[in-house]
mmCIF file of C-alpha atoms in Angstrom:
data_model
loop_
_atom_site.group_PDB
_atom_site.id
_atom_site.type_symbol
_atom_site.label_atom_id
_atom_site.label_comp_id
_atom_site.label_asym_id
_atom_site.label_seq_id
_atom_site.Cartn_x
_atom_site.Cartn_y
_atom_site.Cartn_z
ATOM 1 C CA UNK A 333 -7.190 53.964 -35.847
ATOM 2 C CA UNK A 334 -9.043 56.492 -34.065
ATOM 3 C CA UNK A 335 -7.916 58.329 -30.831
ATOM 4 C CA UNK A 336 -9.636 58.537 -27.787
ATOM 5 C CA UNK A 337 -7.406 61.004 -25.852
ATOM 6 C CA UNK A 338 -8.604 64.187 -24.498
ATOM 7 C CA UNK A 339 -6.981 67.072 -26.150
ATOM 8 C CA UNK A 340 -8.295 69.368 -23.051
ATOM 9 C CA UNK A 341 -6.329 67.577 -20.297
ATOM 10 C CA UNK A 342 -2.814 68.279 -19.826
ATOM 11 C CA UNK A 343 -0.661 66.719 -17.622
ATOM 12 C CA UNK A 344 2.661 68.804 -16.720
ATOM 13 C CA UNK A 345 5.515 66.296 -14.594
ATOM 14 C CA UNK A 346 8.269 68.451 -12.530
ATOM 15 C CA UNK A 347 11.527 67.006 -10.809
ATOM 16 C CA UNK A 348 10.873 69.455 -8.121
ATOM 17 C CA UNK A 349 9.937 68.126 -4.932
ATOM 18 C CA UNK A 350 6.504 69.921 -3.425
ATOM 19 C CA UNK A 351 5.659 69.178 0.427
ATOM 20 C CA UNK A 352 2.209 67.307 0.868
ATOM 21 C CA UNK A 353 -0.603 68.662 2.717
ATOM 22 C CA UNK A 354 -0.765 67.221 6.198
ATOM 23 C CA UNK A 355 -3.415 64.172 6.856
ATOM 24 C CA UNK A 356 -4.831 66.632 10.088
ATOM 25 C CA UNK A 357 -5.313 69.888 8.000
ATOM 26 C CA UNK A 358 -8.749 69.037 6.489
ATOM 27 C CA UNK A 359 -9.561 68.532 10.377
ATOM 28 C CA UNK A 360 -8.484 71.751 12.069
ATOM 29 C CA UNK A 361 -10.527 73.515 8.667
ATOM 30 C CA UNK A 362 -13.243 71.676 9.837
ATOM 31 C CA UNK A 363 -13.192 72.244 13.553
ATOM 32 C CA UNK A 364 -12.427 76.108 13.183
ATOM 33 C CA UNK A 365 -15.173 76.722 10.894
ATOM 34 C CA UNK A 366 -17.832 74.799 13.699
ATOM 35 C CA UNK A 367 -15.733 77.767 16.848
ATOM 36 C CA UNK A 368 -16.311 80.765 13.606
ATOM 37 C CA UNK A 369 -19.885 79.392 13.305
ATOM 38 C CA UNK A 370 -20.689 79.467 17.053
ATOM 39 C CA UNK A 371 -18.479 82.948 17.755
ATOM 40 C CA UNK A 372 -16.221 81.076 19.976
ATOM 41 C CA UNK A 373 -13.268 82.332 18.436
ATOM 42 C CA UNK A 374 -14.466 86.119 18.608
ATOM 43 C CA UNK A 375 -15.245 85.509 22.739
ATOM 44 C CA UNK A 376 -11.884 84.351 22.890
ATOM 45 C CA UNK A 377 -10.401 87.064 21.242
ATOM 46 C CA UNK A 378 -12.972 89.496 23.447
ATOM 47 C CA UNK A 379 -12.821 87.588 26.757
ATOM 48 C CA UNK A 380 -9.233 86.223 27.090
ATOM 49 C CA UNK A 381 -6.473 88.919 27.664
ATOM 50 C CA UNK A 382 -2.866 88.701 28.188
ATOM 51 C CA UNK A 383 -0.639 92.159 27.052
ATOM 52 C CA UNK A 384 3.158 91.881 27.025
ATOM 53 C CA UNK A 385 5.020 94.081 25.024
ATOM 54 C CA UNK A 386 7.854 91.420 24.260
ATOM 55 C CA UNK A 387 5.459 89.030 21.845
ATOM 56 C CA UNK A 388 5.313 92.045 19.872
ATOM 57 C CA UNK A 389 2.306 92.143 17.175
ATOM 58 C CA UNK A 390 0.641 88.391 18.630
ATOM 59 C CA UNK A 391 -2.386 87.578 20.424
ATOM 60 C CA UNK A 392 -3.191 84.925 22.393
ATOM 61 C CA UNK A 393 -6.125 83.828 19.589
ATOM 62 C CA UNK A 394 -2.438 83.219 17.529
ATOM 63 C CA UNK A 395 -0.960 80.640 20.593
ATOM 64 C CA UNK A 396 -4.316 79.191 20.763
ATOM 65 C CA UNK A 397 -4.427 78.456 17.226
ATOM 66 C CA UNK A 398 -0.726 76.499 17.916
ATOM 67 C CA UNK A 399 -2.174 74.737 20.516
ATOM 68 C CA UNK A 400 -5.098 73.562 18.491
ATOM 69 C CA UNK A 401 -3.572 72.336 15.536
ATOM 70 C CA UNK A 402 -0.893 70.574 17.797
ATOM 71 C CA UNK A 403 -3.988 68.555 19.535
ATOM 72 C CA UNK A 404 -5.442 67.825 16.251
ATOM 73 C CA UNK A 405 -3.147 66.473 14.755
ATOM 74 C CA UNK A 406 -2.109 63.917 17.012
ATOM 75 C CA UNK A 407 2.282 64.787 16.176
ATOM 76 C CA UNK A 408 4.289 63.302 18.924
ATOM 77 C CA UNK A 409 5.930 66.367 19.434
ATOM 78 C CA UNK A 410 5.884 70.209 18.933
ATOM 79 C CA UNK A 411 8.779 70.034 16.693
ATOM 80 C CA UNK A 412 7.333 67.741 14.189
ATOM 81 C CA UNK A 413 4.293 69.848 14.274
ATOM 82 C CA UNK A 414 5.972 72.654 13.649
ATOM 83 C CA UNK A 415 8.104 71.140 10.667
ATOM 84 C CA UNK A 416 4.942 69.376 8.863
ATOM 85 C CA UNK A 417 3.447 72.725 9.034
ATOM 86 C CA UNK A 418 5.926 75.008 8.101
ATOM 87 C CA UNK A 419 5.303 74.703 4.584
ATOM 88 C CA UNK A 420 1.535 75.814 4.995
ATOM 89 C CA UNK A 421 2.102 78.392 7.661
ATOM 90 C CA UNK A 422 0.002 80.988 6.156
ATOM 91 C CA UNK A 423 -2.825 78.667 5.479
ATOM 92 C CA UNK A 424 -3.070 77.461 8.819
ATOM 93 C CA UNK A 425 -3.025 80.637 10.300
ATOM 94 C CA UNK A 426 -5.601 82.303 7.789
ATOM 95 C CA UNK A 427 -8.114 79.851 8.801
ATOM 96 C CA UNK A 428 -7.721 81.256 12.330
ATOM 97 C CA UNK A 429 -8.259 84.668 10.760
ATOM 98 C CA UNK A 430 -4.739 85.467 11.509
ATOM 99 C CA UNK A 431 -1.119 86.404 9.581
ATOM 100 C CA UNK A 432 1.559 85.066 10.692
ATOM 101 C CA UNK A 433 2.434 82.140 12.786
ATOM 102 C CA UNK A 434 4.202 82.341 16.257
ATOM 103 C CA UNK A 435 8.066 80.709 16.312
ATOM 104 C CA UNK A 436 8.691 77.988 18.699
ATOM 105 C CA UNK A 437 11.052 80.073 20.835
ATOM 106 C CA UNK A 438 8.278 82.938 20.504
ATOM 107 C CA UNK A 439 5.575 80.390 22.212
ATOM 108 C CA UNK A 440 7.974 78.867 24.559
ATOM 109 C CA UNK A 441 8.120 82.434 25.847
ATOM 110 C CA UNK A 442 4.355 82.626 25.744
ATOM 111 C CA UNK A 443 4.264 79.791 28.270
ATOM 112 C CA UNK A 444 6.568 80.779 30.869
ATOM 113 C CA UNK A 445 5.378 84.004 31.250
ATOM 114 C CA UNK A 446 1.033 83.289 31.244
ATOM 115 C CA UNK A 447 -0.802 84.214 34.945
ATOM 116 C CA UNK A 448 -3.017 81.948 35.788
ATOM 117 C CA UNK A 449 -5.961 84.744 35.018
ATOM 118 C CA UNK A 450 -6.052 83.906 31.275
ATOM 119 C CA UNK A 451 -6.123 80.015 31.696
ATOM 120 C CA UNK A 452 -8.914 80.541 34.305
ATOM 121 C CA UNK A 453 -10.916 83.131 31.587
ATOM 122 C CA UNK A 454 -10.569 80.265 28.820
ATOM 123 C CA UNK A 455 -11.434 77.609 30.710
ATOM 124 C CA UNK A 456 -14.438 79.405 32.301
ATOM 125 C CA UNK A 457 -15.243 79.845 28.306
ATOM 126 C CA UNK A 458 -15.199 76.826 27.662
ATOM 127 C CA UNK A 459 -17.467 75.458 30.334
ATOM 128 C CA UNK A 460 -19.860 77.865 29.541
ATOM 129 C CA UNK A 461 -19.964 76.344 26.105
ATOM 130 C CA UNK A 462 -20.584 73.344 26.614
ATOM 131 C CA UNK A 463 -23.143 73.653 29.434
ATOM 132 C CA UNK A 464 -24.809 76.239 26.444
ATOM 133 C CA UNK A 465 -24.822 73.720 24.311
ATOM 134 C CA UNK A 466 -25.180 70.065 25.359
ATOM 135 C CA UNK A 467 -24.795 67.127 23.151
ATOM 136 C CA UNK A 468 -28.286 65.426 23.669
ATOM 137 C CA UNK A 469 -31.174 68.046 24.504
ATOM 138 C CA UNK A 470 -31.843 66.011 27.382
ATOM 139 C CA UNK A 471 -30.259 63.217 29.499
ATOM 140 C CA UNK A 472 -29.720 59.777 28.144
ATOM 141 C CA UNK A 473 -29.444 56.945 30.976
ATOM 142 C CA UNK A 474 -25.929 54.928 30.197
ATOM 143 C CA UNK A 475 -24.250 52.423 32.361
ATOM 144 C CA UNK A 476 -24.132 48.597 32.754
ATOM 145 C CA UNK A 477 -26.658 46.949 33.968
ATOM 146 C CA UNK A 478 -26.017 43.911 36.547
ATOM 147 C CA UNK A 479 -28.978 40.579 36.458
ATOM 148 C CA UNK A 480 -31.271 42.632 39.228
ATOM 149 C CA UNK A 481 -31.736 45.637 36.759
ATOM 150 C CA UNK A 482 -29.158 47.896 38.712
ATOM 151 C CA UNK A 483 -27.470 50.463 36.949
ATOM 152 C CA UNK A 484 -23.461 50.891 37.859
ATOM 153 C CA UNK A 485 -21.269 53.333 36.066
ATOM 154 C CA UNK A 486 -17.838 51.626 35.109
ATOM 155 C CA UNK A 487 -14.644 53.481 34.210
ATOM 156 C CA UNK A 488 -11.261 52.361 33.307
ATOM 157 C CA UNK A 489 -8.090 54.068 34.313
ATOM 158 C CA UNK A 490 -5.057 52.913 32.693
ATOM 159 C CA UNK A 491 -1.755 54.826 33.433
ATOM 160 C CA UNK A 492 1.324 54.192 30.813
ATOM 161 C CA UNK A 493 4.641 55.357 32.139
ATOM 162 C CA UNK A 494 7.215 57.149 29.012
ATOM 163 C CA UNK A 495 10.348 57.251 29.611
ATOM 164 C CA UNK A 496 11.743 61.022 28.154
ATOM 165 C CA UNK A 497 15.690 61.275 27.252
ATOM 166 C CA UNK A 498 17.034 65.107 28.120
ATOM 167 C CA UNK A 499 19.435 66.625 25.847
ATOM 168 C CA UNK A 500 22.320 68.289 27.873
ATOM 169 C CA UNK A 501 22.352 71.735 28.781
ATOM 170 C CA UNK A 502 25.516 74.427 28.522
ATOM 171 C CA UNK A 503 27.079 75.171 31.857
ATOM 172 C CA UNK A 504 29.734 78.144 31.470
ATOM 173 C CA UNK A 505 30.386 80.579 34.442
ATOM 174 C CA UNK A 506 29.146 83.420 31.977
ATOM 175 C CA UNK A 507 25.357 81.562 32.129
ATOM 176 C CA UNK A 508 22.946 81.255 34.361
ATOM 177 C CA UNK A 509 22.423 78.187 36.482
ATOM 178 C CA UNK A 510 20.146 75.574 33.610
ATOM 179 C CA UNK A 511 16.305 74.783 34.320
ATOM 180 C CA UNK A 512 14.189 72.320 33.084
ATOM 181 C CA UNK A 513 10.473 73.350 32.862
ATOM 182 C CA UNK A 514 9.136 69.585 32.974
ATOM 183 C CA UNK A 515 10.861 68.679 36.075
ATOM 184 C CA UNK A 516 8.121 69.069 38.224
ATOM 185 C CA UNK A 517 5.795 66.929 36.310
ATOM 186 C CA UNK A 518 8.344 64.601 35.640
ATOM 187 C CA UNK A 519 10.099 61.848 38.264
ATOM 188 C CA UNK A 520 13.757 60.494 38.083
ATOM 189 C CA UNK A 521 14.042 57.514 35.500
ATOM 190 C CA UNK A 522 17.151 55.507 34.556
ATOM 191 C CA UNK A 523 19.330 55.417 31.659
ATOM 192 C CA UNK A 524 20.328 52.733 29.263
ATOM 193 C CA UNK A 525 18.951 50.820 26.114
ATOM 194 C CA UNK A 526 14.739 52.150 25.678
ATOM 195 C CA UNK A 527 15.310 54.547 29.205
ATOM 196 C CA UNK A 528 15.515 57.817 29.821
ATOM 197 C CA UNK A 529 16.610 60.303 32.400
ATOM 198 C CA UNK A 530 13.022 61.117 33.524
ATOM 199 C CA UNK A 531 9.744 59.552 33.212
ATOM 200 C CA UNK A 532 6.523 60.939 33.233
ATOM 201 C CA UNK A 533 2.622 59.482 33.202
ATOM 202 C CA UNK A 534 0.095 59.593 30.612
ATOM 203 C CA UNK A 535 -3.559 58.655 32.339
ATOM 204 C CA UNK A 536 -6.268 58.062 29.974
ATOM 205 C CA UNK A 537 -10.101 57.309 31.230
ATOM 206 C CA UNK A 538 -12.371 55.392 29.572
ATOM 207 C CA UNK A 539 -16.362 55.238 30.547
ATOM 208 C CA UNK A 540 -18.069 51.714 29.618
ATOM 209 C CA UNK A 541 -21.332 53.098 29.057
ATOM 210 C CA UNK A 542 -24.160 50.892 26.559
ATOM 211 C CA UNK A 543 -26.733 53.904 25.904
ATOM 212 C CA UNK A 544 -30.996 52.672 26.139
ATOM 213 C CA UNK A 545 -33.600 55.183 24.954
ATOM 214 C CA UNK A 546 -36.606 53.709 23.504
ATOM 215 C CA UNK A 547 -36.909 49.845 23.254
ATOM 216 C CA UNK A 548 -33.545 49.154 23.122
ATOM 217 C CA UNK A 549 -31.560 47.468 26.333
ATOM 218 C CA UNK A 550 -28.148 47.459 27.916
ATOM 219 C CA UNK A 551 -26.114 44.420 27.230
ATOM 220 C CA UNK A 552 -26.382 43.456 31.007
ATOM 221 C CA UNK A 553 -30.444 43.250 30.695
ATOM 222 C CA UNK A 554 -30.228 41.114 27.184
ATOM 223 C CA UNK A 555 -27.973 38.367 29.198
ATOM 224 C CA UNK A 556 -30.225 38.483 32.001
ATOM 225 C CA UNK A 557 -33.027 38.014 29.570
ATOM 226 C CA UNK A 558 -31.486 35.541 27.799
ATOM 227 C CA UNK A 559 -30.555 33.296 31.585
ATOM 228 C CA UNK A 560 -34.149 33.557 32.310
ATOM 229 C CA UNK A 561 -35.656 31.975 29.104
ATOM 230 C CA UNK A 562 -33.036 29.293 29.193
ATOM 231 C CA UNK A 563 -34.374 28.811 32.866
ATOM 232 C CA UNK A 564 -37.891 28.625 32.072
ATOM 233 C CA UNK A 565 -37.440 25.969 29.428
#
């Protein structure tokens, strides 16, 4: 009996247990490498400043980087993020061009001490992006249409209220009178089974928009075509 294995492949098995690659890495790769392509990382690092001796050797390309791998990949919370990353640390932070990866505590810091001057320089950035580089090189007419061929623009607000439980905070005379940062964006909930001590809002907006260029039509003038043939018959 001949054999048709492969003398060239070898397959080694280990009882050691290796962490996975997160399902979102593959993205922020992706998404950095489109930024690297169109210098937007390089005008950040340029454009946005923010000097304080305390985060030591960090920029704030390294707390952007956080921030953008925390929106990509869609983790309820920083801490998960932070735990399904910690194994590729040094990846993640090479794709930014950078070395080492900000702690939690080290961006928390970050956050309460940021002026308002380098938020307005990145968002300023930003808008100068995208008006740079629109997504259609000129404007495509979207809406729905009603049965007299008039064009209305339709959006959907839906607000979901989460309730948010609050771990409890030390209170010793030696310390200093506790703070919660979310408390202004947050409003007074109730406790008990699925409750928590504050609740906050999470608003998304959705535009109902049917795009026509060429010979193509909105759904609203198909119907209306459609009423009028059945009307003629």
């Amino acid at each position: 009996m001949d054999s048709i294995a492969d003398g060239s492949i070898i397959v080694q098995a280990s009882s050691q247990s290796v962490p996975s690659t997160p399902p979102w890495f593959g993205e922020v790769a992706l998404i950095v490498q489109y930024l690297r392509r169109h210098e937007i990382l390089s005008a950040i690092a340029e454009r946005v400043r923010f000097a304080r001796r305390r985060f030591g050797q960090y920029e704030v390309i390294d707390f952007l980087a956080v921030l953008f791998g925390y929106a990509i990949s869609g983790e309820r919370t920083l801490e998960a993020f932070y735990q399904h990353l910690h194994p590729f640390a040094s990846a993640f932070m090479a794709i930014f061009g950078r070395a080492r990866l900000p702690a939690r505590s080290t961006l928390s810091r970050f956050f309460a001490a940021l002026p308002a001057e380098p938020v307005e320089a990145l968002r300023s950035l930003f808008l100068s992006d995208l008006l740079a580089r629109p997504l259609e090189p000129q404007e495509q007419p979207a809406g729905l249409w009603d049965r007299t061929g008039r064009c209305w623009q339709v959006f959907d607000i839906d607000g979901t209220r989460e309730a948010a439980r609050q771990r409890a905070l030390p209170q010793t005379p030696d310390l200093p009178a506790p703070q919660r940062r979310l408390r202004p964006l947050c409003a007074p909930g109730y406790t008990g089974r699925k409750r928590g001590e504050v609740v906050r809002s999470r608003t998304t907006v959705w535009a109902a928009l049917i795009p026509t260029n060429g010979s193509a039509r909105s759904g609203g003038q198909v119907m209306a075509s459609r009423e009028k043939n059945s009307a003629e018959r």
